[in-house]
Amino acid sequence: MSLLKILRSTPFVPVLIGGILMGLTPAPTHLWPLAWIALVPLWVVILSPISSENTKFRTMWAVWLGATWGIGYHGLALAWITGVHPMTWMGVPWLASLAIALFCWAFITMWGAILVGGWAWGMVVLHRLFLTPSSNSQSPETRKFASLRSLIRVLLGIALWCGLESLWNQGALWWTSLSYTQSPNNLIILHLGRLAGPSTVTAALVAVNGVLAEGWLQGHGEHRAKTWGGLRRGYGIGAIGLLLGFHLLGFSLYRQPLLSSPETTLRIGIIQGNVPNTIKLYPEGWRRAIEGYTAGYEVLAMRGVDAVLTPETALPFLWQEWGSQERSQAPTFYQAVMDRGVTAWVGALGKRDDRYTNSLFTMTGDGKLLSRYDKAKLVPLGEYIPFESILGRFIDRLSPLDAQLAPGSLDQTFETPWGRAIVAICYESAFADLFRRQAAAGGQFILSPSNDAHYSATMPAQHHAQDVMRAIETDRWAVRAVNTGYSAVVDPHGHTLWKSQLNTYELHEATIDRRQTRTLYVQWGDWLTPLLIVLSGMTCFFSREHDHRVQ
């Protein structure tokens, strides 16, 4: 039985399997090659005549199929969110904790499913409006034009997917771009991100999947000598050519040497404090944090590092600049910095008006606060309640803070004694444009303080994969300090030069290079998505006009 016949007989099963295959590709697995074929079942199903010819019915059929694929992908890839359970340490009853964890998983899964359902809806509607020949248009010229229509559908599918990912990326919930399925294992293809960001990698994945899918659609009914198991040979060769071409282009960027000089190097110490969230915000956790980070800072300072990086809210209390009169009342970490004279990047709480901020401070060796970065992309439900006036009465806050956190602005810069740095705190690693803006404003290296302690081991691996992508896209070194791991050092080609173990106390020092290069993505941002949208619009118009001429 051919693939097309299987898809027609039981469409939801292979579509769900395709989504699950895509969900298996992100870290920590090494199954990234599956991403180059996992979208094919959905593409074939929604564009083949498997359901009623009633337009409204078929459109809704496509939406449900797309949502099914999205549930398979996002549901599996984001299953680590259930690791927030149990939250009994926060005073949340066990059953309520389970309900909250399942609600969060279901919500973010459906948010991703809406994206895929919207893509499927758009493909069917736009195909009907612009790429379906008139019923009386069966001339030889129209039949020859079928292959071109097929390629237009591929372009349309790429543009629509990239456009929806770009739209989703502007919101508060974002993590599972198709591009992150290739990180951190396929470093060559990730270098396409230097051209136009993660949308370049997404576009490559959708293109190969689309050509394969169109090959099965176009191969249906043809003589078997012209197909490979129902896949039209020309399309199969084209998909292989695209796959190789994208990797060759990525390899040309990957092989560029990393040049450095002693004048631009910086030696950074990393402290992984390993303070479990179950005690972090209570007196025992404060004591353990102050002792562990103070001792770690002193060890690294004696080893001769230029600066020390701590994780997100490593010292979970309000940080300030203590004067000489108040020094005896300051935390021992503050006093250690004054004694050793080595700059520290301190993850702690700040305050703006009547709300706390999740911040990173630059504290110089003389005790002065040189700069501050406030987390701009806060975690919904974890750090603030969306639509608080409505949802606040029904949803228990996952954060034990007394007040919702205040977000920082998106145009912050972060000064250090060695020039500007790029800062992203934890969840912000998924937002590529946040890194791009800071790199364009002069950021020379990436500091990524995070805390993944409350999730399963899959989440730290995916978080690390996100920072690998950001290092490649901006051509910057990245230094990660994570409460319980994975802390890491990543070079601009995405190589992980050091990565900690999970749930251990660790100290590490690494030499990085301060870079001022500007990739095409840093200079122009995501120029590819609007270009694809314009090109697909032009080709759809051309197809419609051609259809009118041949009638």
XYZ file of C-alpha atoms in Angstrom:
551
model
C 0.000 0.000 0.000
C 1.409 3.414 -0.966
C 1.976 6.211 1.551
C -0.833 8.228 -0.006
C -3.331 5.372 0.399
C -2.342 4.879 4.040
C -2.769 8.573 4.748
C -6.157 8.612 3.081
C -7.467 5.616 5.013
C -6.410 6.646 8.535
C -5.188 10.263 8.342
C -5.062 11.143 12.044
C -2.815 8.229 13.026
C 0.121 8.935 10.673
C -0.251 12.675 11.259
C 0.025 12.160 15.028
C 2.991 9.835 14.487
C 4.651 12.552 12.396
C 4.201 15.053 15.220
C 5.579 12.576 17.751
C 8.609 11.957 15.526
C 9.247 15.699 15.487
C 8.809 15.749 19.266
C 11.583 13.157 19.598
C 14.153 15.367 17.839
C 15.006 18.073 20.435
C 17.757 17.602 23.018
C 18.748 15.470 24.812
C 18.134 12.927 22.030
C 20.288 12.598 18.926
C 17.331 12.027 16.610
C 17.543 15.368 14.779
C 17.476 13.716 11.273
C 13.804 12.820 11.862
C 12.924 16.521 11.655
C 13.671 16.461 7.911
C 10.787 14.040 7.235
C 8.371 14.394 10.189
C 6.217 17.102 8.573
C 5.570 15.073 5.403
C 2.458 13.159 6.617
C 0.623 16.329 7.632
C 1.513 18.094 4.377
C 0.333 15.177 2.237
C -2.923 14.703 4.141
C -4.162 18.291 4.132
C -3.429 18.812 0.426
C -4.774 15.525 -0.915
C -8.485 14.843 -1.584
C -9.096 12.644 1.455
C -12.249 14.258 2.745
C -15.506 15.839 1.625
C -15.295 18.375 -1.170
C -17.379 20.699 0.994
C -15.050 23.680 1.411
C -15.946 24.509 5.009
C -15.696 20.875 6.116
C -12.348 20.353 4.429
C -10.902 23.517 5.932
C -11.880 22.490 9.462
C -10.594 18.975 8.725
C -7.194 20.509 7.960
C -7.245 22.550 11.168
C -7.890 19.461 13.298
C -5.197 17.507 11.488
C -2.719 20.326 12.021
C -3.639 20.540 15.695
C -3.158 16.781 16.011
C 0.366 17.034 14.605
C 1.039 20.002 16.889
C -0.125 18.084 19.952
C 2.263 15.260 19.086
C 5.195 17.635 18.614
C 4.721 20.256 21.305
C 3.183 17.856 23.808
C 6.169 15.513 23.706
C 8.873 18.165 23.340
C 7.494 20.153 26.281
C 6.578 17.249 28.558
C 9.357 18.381 30.895
C 7.040 21.128 32.186
C 5.326 18.494 34.328
C 8.531 18.441 36.377
C 7.209 21.419 38.368
C 5.166 18.840 40.291
C 5.162 18.359 43.238
C 5.065 21.907 44.625
C 4.304 20.897 48.168
C 7.453 22.755 49.252
C 5.634 25.958 48.270
C 2.621 25.053 50.356
C 0.587 23.824 47.374
C -1.377 20.613 48.148
C -0.255 17.538 46.207
C -3.412 17.212 44.080
C -3.524 20.935 43.372
C 0.142 20.779 42.370
C -0.584 17.953 39.947
C -3.516 19.888 38.500
C -1.363 22.970 37.977
C 1.386 20.945 36.273
C -1.083 19.227 33.943
C -2.815 22.523 33.189
C 0.503 24.150 32.250
C 1.425 21.194 30.021
C -1.969 21.165 28.324
C -1.968 24.935 27.835
C 1.452 25.229 26.234
C 0.775 22.140 24.129
C -2.452 23.616 22.786
C -0.726 26.960 22.198
C 1.719 25.161 19.935
C -1.087 23.118 18.368
C -2.888 26.345 17.428
C 0.199 27.419 15.463
C 0.242 24.199 13.430
C -3.541 24.222 13.035
C -3.291 27.780 11.733
C -0.601 26.720 9.277
C -2.749 23.852 7.980
C -5.764 26.155 7.662
C -3.707 28.730 5.769
C -2.303 26.119 3.396
C -5.734 24.785 2.472
C -7.361 28.208 2.114
C -4.537 29.752 0.090
C -4.292 26.645 -2.066
C -7.989 26.877 -2.843
C -7.871 30.614 -3.565
C -4.729 30.774 -5.672
C -3.437 27.335 -6.659
C -6.500 25.299 -7.615
C -7.081 25.315 -11.403
C -10.564 26.114 -12.643
C -12.672 23.041 -13.342
C -12.767 23.761 -17.049
C -9.080 24.502 -17.282
C -7.594 21.159 -18.415
C -5.360 22.317 -21.252
C -1.899 20.776 -21.769
C -0.404 24.064 -20.629
C -2.287 23.827 -17.330
C -1.121 20.252 -16.763
C 2.477 21.323 -17.385
C 1.968 24.123 -14.886
C 1.095 21.586 -12.146
C 4.738 21.113 -11.140
C 5.213 24.855 -10.826
C 2.091 25.079 -8.679
C 3.595 22.381 -6.487
C 6.775 24.394 -5.977
C 4.682 27.487 -5.233
C 2.957 25.470 -2.504
C 6.358 24.674 -1.023
C 7.266 28.370 -0.985
C 3.887 29.174 0.525
C 4.309 26.518 3.214
C 7.736 27.872 4.177
C 6.554 31.487 4.321
C 3.448 30.633 6.330
C 5.340 28.545 8.896
C 8.098 31.123 9.341
C 5.525 33.896 9.587
C 3.575 32.094 12.312
C 6.739 31.288 14.280
C 7.712 34.959 14.051
C 4.272 35.966 15.339
C 4.363 33.438 18.208
C 7.875 34.637 19.102
C 6.493 38.110 19.799
C 4.260 36.766 22.550
C 4.946 35.584 26.071
C 4.975 31.826 25.342
C 7.704 30.523 23.058
C 10.178 27.662 23.071
C 9.618 25.032 20.352
C 10.684 26.567 17.056
C 11.340 23.859 14.465
C 14.899 25.175 14.329
C 15.741 24.012 17.854
C 15.239 20.386 16.797
C 18.724 20.582 15.252
C 20.525 21.874 18.357
C 23.062 21.103 19.674
C 23.918 18.139 17.442
C 23.685 19.501 13.894
C 26.008 22.481 14.248
C 26.519 22.793 10.489
C 22.861 23.495 9.718
C 22.579 25.781 12.746
C 25.058 28.119 11.082
C 22.306 29.106 8.679
C 21.054 31.094 11.671
C 23.832 33.606 11.018
C 21.985 34.661 7.874
C 18.522 35.484 9.234
C 18.249 33.863 12.650
C 16.330 30.698 13.575
C 13.831 31.277 10.749
C 16.568 30.256 8.277
C 16.857 26.818 9.853
C 13.071 26.500 10.085
C 12.757 27.444 6.416
C 15.289 24.773 5.423
C 13.415 22.088 7.383
C 10.027 23.017 5.936
C 11.492 23.206 2.419
C 12.873 19.656 2.465
C 9.702 18.280 4.064
C 7.587 20.175 1.546
C 9.432 18.929 -1.521
C 9.190 15.339 -0.273
C 5.466 15.736 0.401
C 4.822 17.274 -2.994
C 6.786 14.419 -4.532
C 4.286 11.932 -3.100
C 1.337 14.071 -4.136
C 2.651 14.486 -7.682
C 3.792 10.855 -7.903
C 0.323 9.476 -7.202
C -1.056 7.849 -10.326
C 2.199 7.970 -12.261
C 3.939 4.939 -13.744
C 6.040 3.221 -11.066
C 9.135 3.579 -13.252
C 8.911 7.321 -12.610
C 8.615 7.031 -8.845
C 10.470 5.654 -5.841
C 7.733 3.823 -3.931
C 5.201 6.488 -4.902
C 7.633 9.399 -4.521
C 8.188 11.153 -7.812
C 11.890 10.788 -8.639
C 12.515 14.402 -9.572
C 11.157 15.611 -6.253
C 13.153 13.004 -4.339
C 16.330 14.151 -6.075
C 15.342 17.760 -5.422
C 14.835 17.111 -1.696
C 18.224 15.413 -1.440
C 19.779 18.305 -3.336
C 18.204 20.845 -0.987
C 19.350 18.900 2.062
C 22.921 18.757 0.791
C 22.845 22.360 -0.405
C 21.686 23.710 2.948
C 24.378 21.743 4.745
C 27.067 22.888 2.320
C 26.028 26.492 2.891
C 26.106 25.926 6.637
C 29.510 24.258 6.367
C 30.927 27.270 4.519
C 29.948 29.400 7.536
C 31.018 26.746 10.049
C 34.566 26.524 8.712
C 35.334 30.223 9.181
C 38.187 30.493 11.720
C 37.750 32.097 15.134
C 40.414 34.769 15.376
C 41.403 36.209 18.758
C 44.181 38.154 20.430
C 45.423 38.430 24.016
C 43.968 41.945 24.180
C 40.415 40.680 23.717
C 40.432 37.600 25.948
C 38.577 37.452 29.236
C 38.838 34.828 31.958
C 35.479 34.141 33.596
C 34.740 31.991 36.626
C 31.435 30.113 36.870
C 29.727 29.022 40.081
C 27.018 26.361 39.954
C 25.624 26.696 43.472
C 23.283 23.666 43.429
C 20.717 25.116 45.828
C 17.481 23.145 45.327
C 14.344 25.199 44.751
C 12.693 23.395 47.637
C 14.870 25.407 50.041
C 16.093 28.280 47.884
C 13.679 30.959 49.051
C 13.758 29.994 52.719
C 16.339 30.692 55.454
C 18.154 27.387 54.926
C 18.487 28.120 51.216
C 19.711 31.666 51.836
C 22.382 30.391 54.199
C 23.486 27.681 51.769
C 23.527 30.135 48.858
C 25.565 32.779 50.673
C 28.060 30.239 51.957
C 28.410 28.390 48.664
C 28.688 31.410 46.408
C 30.996 33.268 48.766
C 33.357 30.298 49.057
C 33.223 29.689 45.311
C 33.903 33.341 44.553
C 36.974 33.374 46.806
C 38.378 30.213 45.198
C 37.901 31.564 41.672
C 39.300 34.974 42.629
C 42.457 33.296 43.937
C 42.758 31.399 40.646
C 43.089 34.718 38.855
C 39.834 35.088 36.947
C 38.794 38.528 35.713
C 35.138 38.129 36.738
C 32.771 35.621 38.330
C 29.283 34.739 37.029
C 26.536 33.408 39.310
C 23.183 31.869 38.253
C 19.737 33.461 38.108
C 18.757 34.770 41.578
C 21.751 32.961 43.056
C 21.325 35.258 46.059
C 17.520 35.393 46.291
C 17.094 38.671 48.104
C 17.122 42.370 47.313
C 20.568 43.455 46.130
C 21.868 46.953 46.653
C 25.032 48.980 47.013
C 26.131 49.073 50.641
C 28.068 52.108 51.820
C 31.118 52.028 54.063
C 28.912 52.633 57.104
C 26.731 49.625 56.247
C 29.430 47.207 55.135
C 29.251 45.149 58.310
C 25.574 44.506 57.588
C 26.164 43.479 53.975
C 26.122 39.792 52.911
C 29.432 37.978 53.171
C 29.471 37.647 49.372
C 29.507 41.443 49.079
C 32.303 41.664 51.623
C 34.304 38.998 49.741
C 34.104 41.050 46.541
C 35.352 44.107 48.419
C 38.224 42.082 49.869
C 39.280 40.264 46.668
C 38.582 43.085 44.204
C 37.352 40.811 41.400
C 34.234 41.830 39.493
C 31.133 39.694 40.132
C 27.994 39.313 38.055
C 25.413 38.711 40.751
C 22.033 37.130 40.103
C 19.653 38.615 42.669
C 16.423 40.562 43.080
C 16.144 44.229 42.218
C 13.264 46.584 42.760
C 11.369 49.002 40.568
C 8.606 51.052 42.149
C 6.703 48.560 44.310
C 7.703 45.382 42.463
C 10.724 43.120 42.417
C 12.787 42.417 39.325
C 14.760 39.314 38.391
C 18.127 40.951 37.762
C 21.820 40.526 37.042
C 24.152 43.121 38.571
C 27.715 44.040 37.683
C 29.503 44.601 40.989
C 33.026 45.903 40.572
C 35.865 45.155 42.967
C 35.311 48.399 44.866
C 31.734 47.456 45.718
C 30.062 49.726 43.143
C 27.121 48.626 40.996
C 28.259 49.385 37.459
C 25.216 48.044 35.616
C 21.999 46.094 35.965
C 19.898 43.971 33.644
C 16.267 43.202 34.478
C 14.713 40.096 32.954
C 12.402 41.273 30.166
C 10.694 38.019 29.138
C 9.061 36.735 32.300
C 7.619 33.235 32.685
C 3.799 33.323 32.577
C 2.272 31.946 35.797
C 5.775 31.443 37.245
C 6.832 35.092 37.498
C 3.627 36.922 36.679
C -0.039 36.178 35.998
C -1.262 37.145 32.515
C -4.550 39.070 32.665
C -4.235 39.169 36.443
C -7.585 40.866 36.975
C -9.294 37.840 35.372
C -7.027 34.865 35.995
C -5.630 35.942 39.347
C -8.792 34.858 41.112
C -8.690 31.346 39.671
C -5.006 30.360 39.317
C -2.569 29.915 42.181
C 0.690 31.665 41.437
C 3.570 29.258 40.883
C 6.062 31.779 42.270
C 6.240 32.157 46.060
C 7.256 35.822 45.766
C 5.022 38.258 47.595
C 4.506 40.314 44.446
C 4.563 39.768 40.723
C 7.875 40.546 39.077
C 8.227 43.643 36.931
C 9.649 43.051 33.428
C 12.672 44.942 32.149
C 12.651 46.824 28.865
C 13.621 45.111 25.616
C 16.282 47.699 24.711
C 18.569 47.321 27.741
C 22.341 47.340 27.470
C 24.706 45.825 30.034
C 28.020 47.527 30.704
C 31.033 45.726 32.150
C 34.630 46.842 32.816
C 35.519 45.168 29.485
C 32.755 46.642 27.326
C 29.153 45.662 26.756
C 27.857 42.149 27.256
C 24.724 40.368 26.056
C 22.557 39.151 28.935
C 19.616 36.753 28.853
C 18.172 35.370 32.065
C 16.868 31.788 31.893
C 13.635 31.652 29.790
C 14.908 34.497 27.596
C 17.251 32.054 25.844
C 14.355 31.129 23.524
C 14.021 34.685 22.181
C 16.703 35.122 19.539
C 15.895 38.755 18.793
C 16.718 39.701 22.382
C 20.295 38.523 21.773
C 20.436 40.107 18.319
C 19.457 43.540 19.605
C 22.121 43.491 22.300
C 24.754 42.247 19.848
C 23.818 45.045 17.438
C 24.159 47.515 20.342
C 27.752 46.401 20.950
C 27.450 43.282 23.111
C 30.722 41.342 22.826
C 29.944 38.097 24.714
C 26.907 36.322 26.172
C 26.136 35.864 29.877
C 23.306 33.401 30.534
C 22.425 33.039 34.248
C 19.624 30.514 34.711
C 17.801 28.219 37.115
C 16.331 24.975 35.744
C 16.175 23.179 39.084
C 12.431 22.616 39.131
C 12.148 20.666 35.863
C 13.111 17.201 34.630
C 16.570 16.598 33.126
C 15.229 17.156 29.598
C 14.663 20.852 30.186
C 18.291 21.774 31.071
C 19.428 19.967 27.912
C 16.972 21.916 25.748
C 17.896 25.147 27.505
C 21.544 24.540 26.724
C 20.571 23.841 23.107
C 18.838 27.223 22.896
C 21.999 29.038 24.041
C 24.080 27.085 21.516
C 21.875 28.523 18.773
C 22.152 32.061 20.144
C 25.962 31.832 20.273
C 26.100 30.753 16.625
C 23.580 33.337 15.383
C 25.397 36.268 17.004
C 28.939 34.887 16.555
C 29.610 35.308 20.266
C 31.047 33.244 23.101
C 28.421 32.200 25.643
C 28.962 31.533 29.349
C 26.159 29.753 31.213
C 25.837 29.659 35.005
C 22.869 27.511 36.043
C 21.832 26.780 39.604
C 21.765 22.982 39.270
C 23.044 22.630 35.690
C 23.812 22.544 32.911
C 26.352 25.340 33.304
C 28.541 25.556 30.211
C 30.924 27.430 27.946
C 30.045 27.588 24.234
C 32.184 29.020 21.459
C 30.773 31.008 18.487
C 30.625 27.855 16.342
C 28.403 26.153 18.900
C 31.006 23.797 20.353
C 30.391 23.107 24.026
C 33.876 23.369 25.500
C 32.735 22.543 29.018
C 29.429 21.426 30.518
C 28.719 20.680 34.155
C 26.973 17.695 35.640
C 23.431 18.021 36.951
C 22.680 18.581 40.629
C 26.275 19.124 41.713
C 28.177 22.043 43.182
C 30.802 23.052 40.613
C 33.377 25.748 39.939
C 34.923 26.354 36.546
C 37.071 28.980 34.908
C 37.182 29.559 31.151
C 38.920 31.918 28.774
C 36.655 33.483 26.181
C 37.128 36.095 23.491
C 35.303 39.414 23.248
C 34.053 39.754 19.678
C 32.655 42.670 17.701
C 31.795 40.891 14.461
C 28.322 41.433 12.989
C 26.599 38.538 11.274
C 23.988 39.222 8.625
C 21.347 38.368 11.206
C 22.762 40.830 13.741
C 22.788 43.577 11.118
C 19.433 43.003 9.432
C 17.444 40.794 11.789
C 14.981 38.290 10.359
C 14.844 39.652 6.823
C 14.042 36.200 5.392
C 10.473 35.860 6.697
C 9.095 39.072 5.130
C 10.944 38.251 1.908
C 9.344 34.795 1.796
C 5.905 36.279 2.450
C 6.315 38.802 -0.377
C 7.628 36.168 -2.806
C 4.848 33.717 -1.979
C 2.271 36.452 -2.461
C 3.712 37.353 -5.841
C 3.812 33.736 -7.018
C 0.240 33.093 -5.858
C -0.916 36.140 -7.820
C 1.028 34.942 -10.860
C -0.577 31.510 -10.586
C -4.071 33.009 -10.413
C -3.393 35.244 -13.408
C -2.017 32.308 -15.392
C -5.152 30.317 -14.638
C -7.328 33.155 -15.942
C -5.310 33.416 -19.157
C -5.576 29.738 -20.081
C -9.341 29.532 -19.529
